[in-house]
Short mmCIF file of C-alpha atoms in Angstrom, two decimals:
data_model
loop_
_atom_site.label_atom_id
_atom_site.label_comp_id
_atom_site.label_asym_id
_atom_site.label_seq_id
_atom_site.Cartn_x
_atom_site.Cartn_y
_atom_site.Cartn_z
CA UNK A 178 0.00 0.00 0.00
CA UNK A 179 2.69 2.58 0.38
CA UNK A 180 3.92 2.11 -2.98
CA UNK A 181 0.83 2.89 -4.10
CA UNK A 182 0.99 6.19 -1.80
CA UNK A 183 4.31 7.16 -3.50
CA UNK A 184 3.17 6.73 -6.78
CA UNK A 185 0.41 8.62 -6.28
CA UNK A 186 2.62 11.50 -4.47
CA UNK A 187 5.26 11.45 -7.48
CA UNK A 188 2.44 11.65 -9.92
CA UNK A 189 0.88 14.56 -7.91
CA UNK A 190 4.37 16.54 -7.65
CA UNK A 191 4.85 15.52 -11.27
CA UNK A 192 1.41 17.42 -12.23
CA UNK A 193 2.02 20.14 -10.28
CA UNK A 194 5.73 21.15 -11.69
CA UNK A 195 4.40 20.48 -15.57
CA UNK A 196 1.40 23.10 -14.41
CA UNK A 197 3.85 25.65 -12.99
CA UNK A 198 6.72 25.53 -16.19
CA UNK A 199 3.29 25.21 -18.57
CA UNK A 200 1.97 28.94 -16.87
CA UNK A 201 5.73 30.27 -16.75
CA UNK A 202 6.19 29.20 -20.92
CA UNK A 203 6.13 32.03 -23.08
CA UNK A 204 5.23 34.56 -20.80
CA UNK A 205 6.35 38.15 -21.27
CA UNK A 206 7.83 39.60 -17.99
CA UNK A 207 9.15 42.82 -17.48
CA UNK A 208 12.37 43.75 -16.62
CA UNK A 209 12.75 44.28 -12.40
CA UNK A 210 16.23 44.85 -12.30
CA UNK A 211 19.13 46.87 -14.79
CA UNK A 212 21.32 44.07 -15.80
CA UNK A 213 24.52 45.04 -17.24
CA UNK A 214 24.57 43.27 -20.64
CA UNK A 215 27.56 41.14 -21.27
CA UNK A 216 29.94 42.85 -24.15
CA UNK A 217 28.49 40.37 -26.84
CA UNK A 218 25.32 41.26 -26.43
CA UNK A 219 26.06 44.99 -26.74
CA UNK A 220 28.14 44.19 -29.53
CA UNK A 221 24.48 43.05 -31.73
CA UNK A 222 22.42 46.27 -30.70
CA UNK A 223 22.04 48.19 -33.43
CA UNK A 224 21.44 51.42 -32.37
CA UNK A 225 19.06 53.19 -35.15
CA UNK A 226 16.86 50.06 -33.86
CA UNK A 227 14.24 50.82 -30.87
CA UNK A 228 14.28 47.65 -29.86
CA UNK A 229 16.61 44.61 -30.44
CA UNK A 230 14.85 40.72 -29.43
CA UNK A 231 17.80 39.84 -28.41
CA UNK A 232 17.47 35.34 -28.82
CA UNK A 233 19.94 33.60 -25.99
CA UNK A 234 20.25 29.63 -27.78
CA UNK A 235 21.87 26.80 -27.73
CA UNK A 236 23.01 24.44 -30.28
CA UNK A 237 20.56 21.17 -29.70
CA UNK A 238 17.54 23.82 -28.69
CA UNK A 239 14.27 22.76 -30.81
CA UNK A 240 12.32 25.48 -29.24
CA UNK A 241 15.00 28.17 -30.39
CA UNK A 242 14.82 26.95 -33.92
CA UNK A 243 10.46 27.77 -33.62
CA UNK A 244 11.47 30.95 -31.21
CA UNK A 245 14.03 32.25 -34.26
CA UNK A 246 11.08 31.85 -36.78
CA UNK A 247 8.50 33.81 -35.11
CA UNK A 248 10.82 36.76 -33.89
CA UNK A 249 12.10 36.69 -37.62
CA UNK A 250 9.01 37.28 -39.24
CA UNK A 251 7.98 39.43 -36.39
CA UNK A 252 11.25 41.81 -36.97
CA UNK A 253 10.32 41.55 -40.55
CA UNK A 254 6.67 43.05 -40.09
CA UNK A 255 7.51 45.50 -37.45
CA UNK A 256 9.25 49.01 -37.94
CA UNK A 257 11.71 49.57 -35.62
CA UNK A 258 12.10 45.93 -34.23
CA UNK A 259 15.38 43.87 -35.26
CA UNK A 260 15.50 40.71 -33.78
CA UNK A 261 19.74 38.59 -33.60
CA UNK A 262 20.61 36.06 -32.29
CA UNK A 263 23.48 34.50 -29.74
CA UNK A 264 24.15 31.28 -29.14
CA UNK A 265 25.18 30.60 -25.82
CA UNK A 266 26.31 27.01 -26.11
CA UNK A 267 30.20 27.89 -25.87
CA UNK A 268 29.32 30.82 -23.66
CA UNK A 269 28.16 30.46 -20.39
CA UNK A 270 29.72 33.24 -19.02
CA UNK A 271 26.83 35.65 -20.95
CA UNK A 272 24.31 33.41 -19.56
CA UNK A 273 25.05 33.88 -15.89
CA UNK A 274 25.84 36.93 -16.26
CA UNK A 275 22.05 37.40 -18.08
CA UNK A 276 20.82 35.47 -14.95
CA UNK A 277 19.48 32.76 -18.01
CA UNK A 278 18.68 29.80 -16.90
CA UNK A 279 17.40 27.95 -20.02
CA UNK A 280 17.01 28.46 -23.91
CA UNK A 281 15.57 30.16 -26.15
CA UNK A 282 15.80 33.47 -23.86
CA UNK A 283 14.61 36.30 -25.57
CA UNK A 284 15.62 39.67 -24.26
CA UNK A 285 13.69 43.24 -25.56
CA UNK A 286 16.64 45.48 -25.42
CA UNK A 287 16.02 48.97 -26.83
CA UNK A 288 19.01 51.37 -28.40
CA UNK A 289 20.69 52.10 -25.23
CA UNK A 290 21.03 48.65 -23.84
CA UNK A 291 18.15 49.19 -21.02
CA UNK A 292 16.61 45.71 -21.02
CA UNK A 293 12.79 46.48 -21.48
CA UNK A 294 11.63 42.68 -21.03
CA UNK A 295 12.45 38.99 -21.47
CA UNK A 296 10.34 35.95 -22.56
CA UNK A 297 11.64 32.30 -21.40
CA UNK A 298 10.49 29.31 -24.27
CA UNK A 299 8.92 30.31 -26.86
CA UNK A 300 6.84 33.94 -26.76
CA UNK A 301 3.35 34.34 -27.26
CA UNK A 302 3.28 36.24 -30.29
CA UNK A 303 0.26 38.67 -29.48
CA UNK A 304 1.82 38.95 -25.58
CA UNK A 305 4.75 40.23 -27.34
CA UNK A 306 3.67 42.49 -29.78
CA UNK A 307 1.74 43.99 -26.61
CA UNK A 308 4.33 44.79 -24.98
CA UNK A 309 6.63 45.95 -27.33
CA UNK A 310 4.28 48.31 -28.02
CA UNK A 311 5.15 51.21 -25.95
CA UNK A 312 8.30 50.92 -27.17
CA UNK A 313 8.20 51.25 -30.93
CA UNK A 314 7.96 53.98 -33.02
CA UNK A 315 4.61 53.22 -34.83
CA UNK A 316 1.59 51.53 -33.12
CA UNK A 317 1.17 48.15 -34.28
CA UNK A 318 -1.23 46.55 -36.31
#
């Protein structure tokens, strides 16, 4: 019988944790802190650019290759919105010092290098697009 109780416990926690990193996917979250960005992230800021989606990946990353797709065509769409990417395989240093803890990261970074908001996993397109709002030049459509 207490097999049965630890199964049922390991399914529970199991349930639980997929629930939590499900809700945490995707989602837009503002910036709470300045971070200091590494000097190879500053070195892809393009600074006629509002905002740069700055994509943290790694080389075996299936999400990133879906995340580098939408921010793409996104960047394509969108005046003022460049989106580059860094891969981070061979580079750990950048993300600790990002405070990354898994990839695709996606930092909004606008022309100075003030982090405006990051997105862990893939984003939510319209979540983005809301949030970058405020930052870009012309409303979006």
């Amino acid at each position: 019988m207490t097999g049965v109780w630890a199964l049922a416990g390991a399914v529970a926690v199991a349930l639980i944790v997929g629930a939590v990193w499900r809700a945490r996917n995707g989602r837009v979250r503002r910036a709470d802190r300045p971070v200091e960005l590494p000097e190879p992230v500053r070195e892809l800021l393009d600074p006629p650019a509002p905002v740069t989606l700055v994509q943290l990946s790694t080389a075996f990353c299936a999400p990133c290759r879906h995340t580098r797709a939408l921010l793409a065509d996104l960047a394509d769409r969108t005046d003022g919105l460049r989106h580059v990417e860094l891969d981070v395989t061979d580079r750990p240093d950048v993300a600790a010092a990002l405070g990354v803890l898994r990839t695709p990261t996606t930092l909004a970074v606008d022309a100075a290098g003030v982090e405006l908001l990051r997105v862990g996993g893939v984003p939510d397109r319209g979540a983005l697009l809301a949030a970058l709002r405020p930052h870009l030049p012309r409303p979006i459509g």
